[in-house]
Backbone as a printed PyTorch tensor [residue, N CA C, xyz], in Angstrom:
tensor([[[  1.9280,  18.0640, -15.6910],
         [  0.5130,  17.8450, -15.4330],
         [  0.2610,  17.9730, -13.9410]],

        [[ -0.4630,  18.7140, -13.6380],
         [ -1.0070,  19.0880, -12.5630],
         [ -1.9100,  18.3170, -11.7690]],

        [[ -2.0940,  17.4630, -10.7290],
         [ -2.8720,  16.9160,  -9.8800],
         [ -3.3580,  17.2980,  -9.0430]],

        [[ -4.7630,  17.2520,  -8.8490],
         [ -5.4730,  17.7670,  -7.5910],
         [ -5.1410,  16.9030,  -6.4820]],

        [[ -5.2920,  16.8410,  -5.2880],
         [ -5.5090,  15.8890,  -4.5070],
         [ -6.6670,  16.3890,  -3.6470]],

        [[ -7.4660,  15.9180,  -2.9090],
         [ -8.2340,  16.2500,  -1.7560],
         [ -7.1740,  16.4610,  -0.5890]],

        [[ -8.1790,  17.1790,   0.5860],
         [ -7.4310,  17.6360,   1.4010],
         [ -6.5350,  15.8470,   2.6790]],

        [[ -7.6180,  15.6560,   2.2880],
         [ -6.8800,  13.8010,   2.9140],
         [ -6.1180,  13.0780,   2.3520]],

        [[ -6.2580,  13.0990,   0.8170],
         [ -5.4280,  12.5090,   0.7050],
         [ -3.7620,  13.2340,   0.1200]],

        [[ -4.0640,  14.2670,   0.5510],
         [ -2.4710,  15.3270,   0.4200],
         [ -2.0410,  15.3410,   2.1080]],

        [[ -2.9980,  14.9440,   2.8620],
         [ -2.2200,  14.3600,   4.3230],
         [ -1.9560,  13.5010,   4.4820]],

        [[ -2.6470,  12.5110,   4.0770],
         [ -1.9710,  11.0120,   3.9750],
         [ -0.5820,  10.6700,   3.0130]],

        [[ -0.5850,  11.5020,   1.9520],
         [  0.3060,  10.9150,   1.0980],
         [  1.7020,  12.2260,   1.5170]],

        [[  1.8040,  13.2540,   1.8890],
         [  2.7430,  13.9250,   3.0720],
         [  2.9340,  13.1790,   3.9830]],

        [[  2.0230,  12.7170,   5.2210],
         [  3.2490,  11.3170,   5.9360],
         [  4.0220,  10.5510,   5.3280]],

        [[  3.1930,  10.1250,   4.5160],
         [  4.4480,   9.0330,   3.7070],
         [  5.2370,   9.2220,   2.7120]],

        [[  5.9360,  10.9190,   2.3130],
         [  6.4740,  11.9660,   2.1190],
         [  7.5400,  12.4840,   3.2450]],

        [[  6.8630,  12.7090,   4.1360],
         [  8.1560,  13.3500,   5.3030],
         [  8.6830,  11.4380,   5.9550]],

        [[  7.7090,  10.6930,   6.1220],
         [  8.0200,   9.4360,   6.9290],
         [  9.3450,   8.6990,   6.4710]],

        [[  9.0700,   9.2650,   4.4810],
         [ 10.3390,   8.3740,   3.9820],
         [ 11.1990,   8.7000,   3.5500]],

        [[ 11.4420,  10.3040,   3.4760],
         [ 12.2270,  11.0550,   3.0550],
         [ 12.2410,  11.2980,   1.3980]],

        [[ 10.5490,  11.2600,   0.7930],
         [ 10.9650,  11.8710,  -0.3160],
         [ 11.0120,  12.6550,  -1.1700]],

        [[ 11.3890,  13.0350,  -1.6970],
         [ 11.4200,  14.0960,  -2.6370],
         [ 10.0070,  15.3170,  -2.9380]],

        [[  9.0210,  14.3930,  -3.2370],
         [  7.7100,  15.0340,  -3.5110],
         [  6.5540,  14.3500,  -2.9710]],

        [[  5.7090,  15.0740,  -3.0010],
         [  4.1670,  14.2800,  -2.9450],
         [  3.5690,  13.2270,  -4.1430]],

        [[  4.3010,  13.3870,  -4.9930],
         [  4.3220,  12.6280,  -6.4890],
         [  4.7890,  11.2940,  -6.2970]],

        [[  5.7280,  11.0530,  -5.5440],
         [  6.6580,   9.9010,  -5.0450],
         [  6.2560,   9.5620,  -4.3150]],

        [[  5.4590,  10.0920,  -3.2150],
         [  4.6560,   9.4440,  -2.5370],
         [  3.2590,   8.4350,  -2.8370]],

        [[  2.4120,   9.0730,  -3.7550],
         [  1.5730,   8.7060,  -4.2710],
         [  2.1660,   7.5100,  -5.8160]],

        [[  3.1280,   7.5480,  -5.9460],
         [  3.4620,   6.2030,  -6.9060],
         [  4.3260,   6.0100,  -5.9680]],

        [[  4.8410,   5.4220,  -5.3740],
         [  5.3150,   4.2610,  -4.3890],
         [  4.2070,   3.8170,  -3.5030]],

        [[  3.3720,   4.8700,  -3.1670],
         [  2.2860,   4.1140,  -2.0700],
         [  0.9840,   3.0680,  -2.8670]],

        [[  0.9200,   3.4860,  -4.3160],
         [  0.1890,   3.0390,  -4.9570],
         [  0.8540,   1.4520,  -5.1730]],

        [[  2.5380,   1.4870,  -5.4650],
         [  2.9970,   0.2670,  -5.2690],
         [  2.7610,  -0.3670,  -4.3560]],

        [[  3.1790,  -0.0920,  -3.2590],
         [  3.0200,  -1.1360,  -1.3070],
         [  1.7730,  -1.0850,  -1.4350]],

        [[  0.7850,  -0.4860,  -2.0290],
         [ -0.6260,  -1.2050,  -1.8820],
         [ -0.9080,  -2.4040,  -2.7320]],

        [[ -0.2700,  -2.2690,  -4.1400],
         [ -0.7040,  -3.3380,  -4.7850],
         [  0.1800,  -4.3920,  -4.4830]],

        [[  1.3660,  -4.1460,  -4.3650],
         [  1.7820,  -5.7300,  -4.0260],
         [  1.1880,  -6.0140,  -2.3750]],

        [[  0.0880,  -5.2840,  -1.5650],
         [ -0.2540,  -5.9020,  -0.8200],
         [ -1.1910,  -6.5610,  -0.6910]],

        [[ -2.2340,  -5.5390,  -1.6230],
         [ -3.4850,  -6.8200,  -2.4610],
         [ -3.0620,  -7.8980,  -3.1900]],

        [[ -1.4960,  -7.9740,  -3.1710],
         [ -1.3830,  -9.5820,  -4.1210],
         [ -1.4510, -10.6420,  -3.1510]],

        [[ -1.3950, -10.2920,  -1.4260],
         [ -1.0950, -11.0520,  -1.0770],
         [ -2.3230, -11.4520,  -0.2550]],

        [[ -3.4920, -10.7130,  -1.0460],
         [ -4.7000, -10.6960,  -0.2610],
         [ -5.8030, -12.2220,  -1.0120]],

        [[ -6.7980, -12.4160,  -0.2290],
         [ -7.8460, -13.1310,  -0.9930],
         [ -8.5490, -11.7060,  -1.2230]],

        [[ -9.7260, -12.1030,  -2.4510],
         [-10.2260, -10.7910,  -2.7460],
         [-11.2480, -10.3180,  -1.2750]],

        [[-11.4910, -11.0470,  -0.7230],
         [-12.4620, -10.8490,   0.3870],
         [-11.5700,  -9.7800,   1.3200]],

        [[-10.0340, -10.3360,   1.5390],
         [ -9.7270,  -9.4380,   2.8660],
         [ -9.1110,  -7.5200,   1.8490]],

        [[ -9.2220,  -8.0840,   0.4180],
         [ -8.6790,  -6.9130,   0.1100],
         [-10.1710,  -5.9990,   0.1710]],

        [[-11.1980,  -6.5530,  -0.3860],
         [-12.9190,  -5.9010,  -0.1700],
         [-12.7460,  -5.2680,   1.0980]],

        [[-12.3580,  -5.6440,   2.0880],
         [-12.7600,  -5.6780,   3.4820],
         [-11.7810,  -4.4730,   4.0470]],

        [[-10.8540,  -4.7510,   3.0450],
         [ -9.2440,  -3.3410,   3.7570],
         [ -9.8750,  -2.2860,   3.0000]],

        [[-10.5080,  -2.0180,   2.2570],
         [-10.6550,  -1.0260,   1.5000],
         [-11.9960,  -0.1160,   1.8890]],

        [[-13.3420,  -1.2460,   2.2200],
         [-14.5220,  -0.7130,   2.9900],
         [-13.9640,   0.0520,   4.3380]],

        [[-12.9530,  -0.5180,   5.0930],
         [-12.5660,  -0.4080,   6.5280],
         [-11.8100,   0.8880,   6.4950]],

        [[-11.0530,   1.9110,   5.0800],
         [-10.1700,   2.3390,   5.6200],
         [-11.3290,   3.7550,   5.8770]],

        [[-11.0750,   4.9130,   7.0670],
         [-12.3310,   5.6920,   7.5000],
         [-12.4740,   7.1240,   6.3390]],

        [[-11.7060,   6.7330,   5.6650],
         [-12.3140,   8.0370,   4.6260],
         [-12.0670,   7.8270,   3.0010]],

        [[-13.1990,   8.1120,   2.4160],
         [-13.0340,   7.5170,   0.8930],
         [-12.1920,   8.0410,  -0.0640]],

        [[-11.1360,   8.9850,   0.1450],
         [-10.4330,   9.3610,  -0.4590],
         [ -9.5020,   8.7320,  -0.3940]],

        [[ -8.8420,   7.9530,   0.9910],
         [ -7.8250,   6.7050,   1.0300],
         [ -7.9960,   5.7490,   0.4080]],

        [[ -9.3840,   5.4440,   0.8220],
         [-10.0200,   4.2510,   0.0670],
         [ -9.2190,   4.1960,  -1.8160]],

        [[-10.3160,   5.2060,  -1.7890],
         [ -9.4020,   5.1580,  -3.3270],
         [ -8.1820,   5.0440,  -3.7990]],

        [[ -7.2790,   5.5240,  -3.0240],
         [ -5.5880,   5.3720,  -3.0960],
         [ -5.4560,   3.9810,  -2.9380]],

        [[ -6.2100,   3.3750,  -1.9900],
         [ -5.8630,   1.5980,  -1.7990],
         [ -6.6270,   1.2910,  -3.5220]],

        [[ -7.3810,   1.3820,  -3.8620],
         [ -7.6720,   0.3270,  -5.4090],
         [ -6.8080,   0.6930,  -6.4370]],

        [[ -6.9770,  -0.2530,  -7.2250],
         [ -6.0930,  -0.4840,  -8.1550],
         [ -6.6160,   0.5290,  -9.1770]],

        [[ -5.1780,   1.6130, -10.1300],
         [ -6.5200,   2.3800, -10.9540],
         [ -6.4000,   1.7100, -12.4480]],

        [[ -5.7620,   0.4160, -12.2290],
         [ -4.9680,  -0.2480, -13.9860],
         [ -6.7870,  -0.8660, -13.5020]],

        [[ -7.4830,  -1.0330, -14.0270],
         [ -8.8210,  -1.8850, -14.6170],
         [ -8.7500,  -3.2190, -15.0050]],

        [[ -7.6560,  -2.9900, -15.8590],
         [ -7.0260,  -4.8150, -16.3570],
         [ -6.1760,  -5.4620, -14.6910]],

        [[ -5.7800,  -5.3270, -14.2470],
         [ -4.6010,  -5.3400, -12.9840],
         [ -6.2870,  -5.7550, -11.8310]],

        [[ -6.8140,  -4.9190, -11.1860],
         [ -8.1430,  -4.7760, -11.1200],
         [ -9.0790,  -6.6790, -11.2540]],

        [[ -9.6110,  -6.1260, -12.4240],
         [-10.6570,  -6.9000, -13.0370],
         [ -9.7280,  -8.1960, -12.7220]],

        [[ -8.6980,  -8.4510, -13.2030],
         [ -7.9200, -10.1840, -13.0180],
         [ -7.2760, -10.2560, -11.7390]],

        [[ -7.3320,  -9.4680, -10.6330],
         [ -7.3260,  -9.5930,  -9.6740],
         [ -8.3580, -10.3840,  -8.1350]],

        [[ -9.5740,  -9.9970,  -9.1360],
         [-10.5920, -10.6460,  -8.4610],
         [-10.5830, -12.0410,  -8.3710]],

        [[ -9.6330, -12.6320,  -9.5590],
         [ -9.9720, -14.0010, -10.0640],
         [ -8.9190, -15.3150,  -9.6140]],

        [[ -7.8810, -14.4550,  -9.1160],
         [ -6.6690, -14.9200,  -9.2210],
         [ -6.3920, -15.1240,  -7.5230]],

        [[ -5.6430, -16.4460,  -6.8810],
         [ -5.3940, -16.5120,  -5.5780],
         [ -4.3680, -15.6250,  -4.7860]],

        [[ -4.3460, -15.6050,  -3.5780],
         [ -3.1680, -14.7490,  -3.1360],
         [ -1.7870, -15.4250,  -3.7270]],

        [[ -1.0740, -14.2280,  -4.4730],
         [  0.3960, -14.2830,  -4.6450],
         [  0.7950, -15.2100,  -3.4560]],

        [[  1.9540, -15.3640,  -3.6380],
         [  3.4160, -16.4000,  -2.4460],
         [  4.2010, -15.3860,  -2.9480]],

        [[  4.2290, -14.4750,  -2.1360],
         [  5.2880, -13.2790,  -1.9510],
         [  6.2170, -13.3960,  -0.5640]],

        [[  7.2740, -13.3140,  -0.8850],
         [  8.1880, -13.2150,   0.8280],
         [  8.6800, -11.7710,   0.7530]],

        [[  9.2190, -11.5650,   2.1480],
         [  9.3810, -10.4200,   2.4490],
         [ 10.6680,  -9.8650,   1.0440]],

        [[ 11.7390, -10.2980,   0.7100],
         [ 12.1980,  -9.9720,  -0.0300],
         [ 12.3320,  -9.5620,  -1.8940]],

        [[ 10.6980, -10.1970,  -2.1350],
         [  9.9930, -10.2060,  -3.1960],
         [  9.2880,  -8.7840,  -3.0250]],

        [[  8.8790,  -8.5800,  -2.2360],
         [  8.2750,  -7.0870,  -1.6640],
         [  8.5310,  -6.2120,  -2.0470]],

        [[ 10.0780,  -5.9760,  -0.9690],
         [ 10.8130,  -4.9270,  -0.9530],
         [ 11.4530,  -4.9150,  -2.3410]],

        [[ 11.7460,  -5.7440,  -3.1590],
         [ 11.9560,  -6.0790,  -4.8900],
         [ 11.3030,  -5.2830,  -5.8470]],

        [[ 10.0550,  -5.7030,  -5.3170],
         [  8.8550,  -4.9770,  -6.1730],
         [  8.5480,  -3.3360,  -5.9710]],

        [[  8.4560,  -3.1420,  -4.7170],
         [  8.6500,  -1.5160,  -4.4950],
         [  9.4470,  -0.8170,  -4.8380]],

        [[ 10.7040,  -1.3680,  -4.7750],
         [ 11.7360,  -0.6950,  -5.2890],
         [ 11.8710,  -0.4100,  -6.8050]],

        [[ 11.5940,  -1.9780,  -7.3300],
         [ 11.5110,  -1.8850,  -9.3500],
         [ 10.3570,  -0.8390,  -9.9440]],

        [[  9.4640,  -1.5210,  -9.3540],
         [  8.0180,  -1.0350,  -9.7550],
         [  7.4840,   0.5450,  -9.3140]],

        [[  8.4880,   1.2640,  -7.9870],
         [  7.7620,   2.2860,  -8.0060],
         [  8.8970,   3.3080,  -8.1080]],

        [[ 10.2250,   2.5690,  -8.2930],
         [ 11.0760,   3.5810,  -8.6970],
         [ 11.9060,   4.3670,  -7.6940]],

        [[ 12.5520,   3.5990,  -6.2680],
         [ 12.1910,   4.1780,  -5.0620],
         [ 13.6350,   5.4440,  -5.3330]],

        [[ 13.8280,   6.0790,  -5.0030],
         [ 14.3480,   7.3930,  -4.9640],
         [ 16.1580,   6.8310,  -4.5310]],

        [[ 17.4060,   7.1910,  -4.6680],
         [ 18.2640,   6.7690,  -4.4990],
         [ 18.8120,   6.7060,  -3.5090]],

        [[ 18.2480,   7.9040,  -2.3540],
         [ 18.6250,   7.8990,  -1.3260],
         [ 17.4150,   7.6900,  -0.3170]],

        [[ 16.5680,   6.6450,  -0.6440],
         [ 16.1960,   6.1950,   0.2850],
         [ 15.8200,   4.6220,  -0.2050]],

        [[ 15.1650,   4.1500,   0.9190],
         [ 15.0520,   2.4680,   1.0860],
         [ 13.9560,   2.1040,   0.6360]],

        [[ 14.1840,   0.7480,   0.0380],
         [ 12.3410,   0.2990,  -0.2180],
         [ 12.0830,   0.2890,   1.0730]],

        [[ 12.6810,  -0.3980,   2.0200],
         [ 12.2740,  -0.1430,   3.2040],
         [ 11.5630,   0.5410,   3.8080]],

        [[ 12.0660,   2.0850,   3.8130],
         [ 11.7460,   3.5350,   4.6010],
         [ 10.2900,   3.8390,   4.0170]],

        [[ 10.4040,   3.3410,   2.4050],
         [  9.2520,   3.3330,   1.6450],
         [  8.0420,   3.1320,   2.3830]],

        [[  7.9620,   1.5410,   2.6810],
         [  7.3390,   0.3210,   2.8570],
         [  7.0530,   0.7790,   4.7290]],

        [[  7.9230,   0.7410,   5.1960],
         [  7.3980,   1.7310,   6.7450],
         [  6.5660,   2.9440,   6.8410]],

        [[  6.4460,   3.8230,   6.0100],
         [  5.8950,   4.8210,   5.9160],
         [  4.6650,   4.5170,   5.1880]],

        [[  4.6050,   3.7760,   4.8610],
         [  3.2480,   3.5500,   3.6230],
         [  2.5210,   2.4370,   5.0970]],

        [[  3.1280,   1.5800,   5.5370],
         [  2.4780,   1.0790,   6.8210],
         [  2.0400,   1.5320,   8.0460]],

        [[  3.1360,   2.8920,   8.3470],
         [  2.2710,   3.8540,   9.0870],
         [  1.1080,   4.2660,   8.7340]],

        [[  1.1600,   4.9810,   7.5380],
         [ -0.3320,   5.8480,   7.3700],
         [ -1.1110,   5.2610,   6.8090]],

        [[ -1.0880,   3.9080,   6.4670],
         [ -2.2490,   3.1480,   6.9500],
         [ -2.7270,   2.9860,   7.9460]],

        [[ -1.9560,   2.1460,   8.7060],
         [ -2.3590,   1.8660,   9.9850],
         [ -3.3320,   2.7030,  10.4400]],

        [[ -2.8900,   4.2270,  10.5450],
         [ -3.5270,   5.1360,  11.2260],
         [ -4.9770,   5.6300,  10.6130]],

        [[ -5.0900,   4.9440,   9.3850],
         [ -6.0980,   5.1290,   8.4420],
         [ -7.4220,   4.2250,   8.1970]],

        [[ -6.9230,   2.9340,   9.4690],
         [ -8.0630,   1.6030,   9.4210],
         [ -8.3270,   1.3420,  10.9000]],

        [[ -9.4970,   0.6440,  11.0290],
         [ -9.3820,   0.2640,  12.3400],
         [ -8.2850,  -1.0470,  12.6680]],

        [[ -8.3180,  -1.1800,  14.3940],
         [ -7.4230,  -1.7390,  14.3060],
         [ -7.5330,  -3.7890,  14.5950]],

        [[ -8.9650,  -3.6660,  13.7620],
         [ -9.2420,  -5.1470,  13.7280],
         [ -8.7130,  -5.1750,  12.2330]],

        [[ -9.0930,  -4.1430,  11.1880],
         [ -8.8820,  -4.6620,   9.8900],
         [ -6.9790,  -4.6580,  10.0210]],

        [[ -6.3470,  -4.0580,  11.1480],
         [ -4.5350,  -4.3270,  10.8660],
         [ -4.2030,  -5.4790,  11.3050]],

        [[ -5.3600,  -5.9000,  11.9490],
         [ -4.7320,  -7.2530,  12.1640],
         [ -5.1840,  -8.6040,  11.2230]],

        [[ -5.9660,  -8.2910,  10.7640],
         [ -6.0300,  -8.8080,   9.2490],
         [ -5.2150,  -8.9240,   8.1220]],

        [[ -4.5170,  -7.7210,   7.8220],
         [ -3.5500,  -7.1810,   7.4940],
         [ -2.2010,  -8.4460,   7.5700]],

        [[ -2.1500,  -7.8270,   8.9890],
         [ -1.0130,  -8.9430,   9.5030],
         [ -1.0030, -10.0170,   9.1480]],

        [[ -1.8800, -10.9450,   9.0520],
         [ -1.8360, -12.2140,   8.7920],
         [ -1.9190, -12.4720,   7.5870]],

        [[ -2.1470, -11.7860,   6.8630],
         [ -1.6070, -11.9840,   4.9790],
         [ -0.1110, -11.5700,   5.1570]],

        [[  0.9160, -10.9370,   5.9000],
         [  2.0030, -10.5410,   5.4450],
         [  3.3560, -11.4450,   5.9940]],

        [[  4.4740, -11.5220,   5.1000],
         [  5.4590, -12.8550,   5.0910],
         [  6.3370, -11.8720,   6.5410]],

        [[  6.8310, -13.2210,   7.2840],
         [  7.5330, -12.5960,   8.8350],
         [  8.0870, -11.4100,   9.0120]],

        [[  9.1000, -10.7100,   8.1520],
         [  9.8700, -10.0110,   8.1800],
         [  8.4340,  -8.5160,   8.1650]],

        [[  7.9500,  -8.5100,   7.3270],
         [  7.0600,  -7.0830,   7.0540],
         [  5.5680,  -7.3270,   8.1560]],

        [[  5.4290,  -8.3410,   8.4840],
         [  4.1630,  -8.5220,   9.9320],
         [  4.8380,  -7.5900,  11.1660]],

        [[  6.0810,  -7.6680,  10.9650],
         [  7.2070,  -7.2710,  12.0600],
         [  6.8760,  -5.5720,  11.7830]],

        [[  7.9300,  -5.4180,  10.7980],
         [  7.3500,  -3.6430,  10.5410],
         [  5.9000,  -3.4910,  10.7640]],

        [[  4.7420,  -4.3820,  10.0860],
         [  3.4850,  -3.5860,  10.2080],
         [  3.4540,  -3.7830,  11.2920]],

        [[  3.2030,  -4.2550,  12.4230],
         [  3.3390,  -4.5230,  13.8940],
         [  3.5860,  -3.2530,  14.8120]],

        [[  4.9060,  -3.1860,  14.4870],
         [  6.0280,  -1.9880,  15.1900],
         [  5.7870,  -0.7430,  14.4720]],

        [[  4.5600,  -0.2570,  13.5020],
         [  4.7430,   0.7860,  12.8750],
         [  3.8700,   1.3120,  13.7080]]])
């Protein structure tokens, strides 16, 4: 099955393609879809509203929401997860299947780069302060 992408978001999801070493643009776009949602778990719904208005083009935008509806809809309702940094890198790895020769890590850096570069830089520091020590550090240094 064949996917279109727009022209932004086949640049955005290529950084975080060459950033992490993987395989396809396919892998990019389901792992990045992961590090987004376990990062809205760690959001109130307000700062996740707020990351998503903020990022500067609506084709990212869309890559940040959730496209499960059920996942979504009971998300609104529910408080921020208690995720630590090692619950994270857990989840990226299970959940998006990370490739064998590379890291949830490399993942999770690359998906924090091209954000970063994708929001202003009041909403990264927003960001920051939802995230457990170890990954404030990467988003920080990315």
């Amino acid at each position: 099955m064949a996917e279109n992408f727009s022209a932004t978001e086949r640049a955005f999801l290529e950084k975080v393609m060459q950033r992490a070493s993987l395989p396809d643009i396919y892998d990019a776009r389901d792992l990045t879809t992961v590090v987004f949602r376990t990062l809205r778990d760690l959001m109130t719904t307000e700062t996740d509203q707020q990351t998503e208005a903020a990022f500067k083009n609506a084709d990212i935008a869309e890559i940040w929401r959730d496209d499960n509806p059920f996942v979504s809809f009971l998300s609104r309702f529910r408080p921020p997860l208690d995720i630590d940094e090692e619950l994270f890198l857990r989840r990226v790895k299970q959940e998006g299947g990370v490739p064998k020769n590379v890291s949830a890590e490399a993942v999770v850096v690359a998906v924090f780069s091209a954000a970063r570069e994708s929001i202003p830089p009041e909403q990264a520091k927003e960001i920051s302060k939802v995230l457990p020590d170890g990954l404030r550090v990467l988003w920080e240094q990315v």
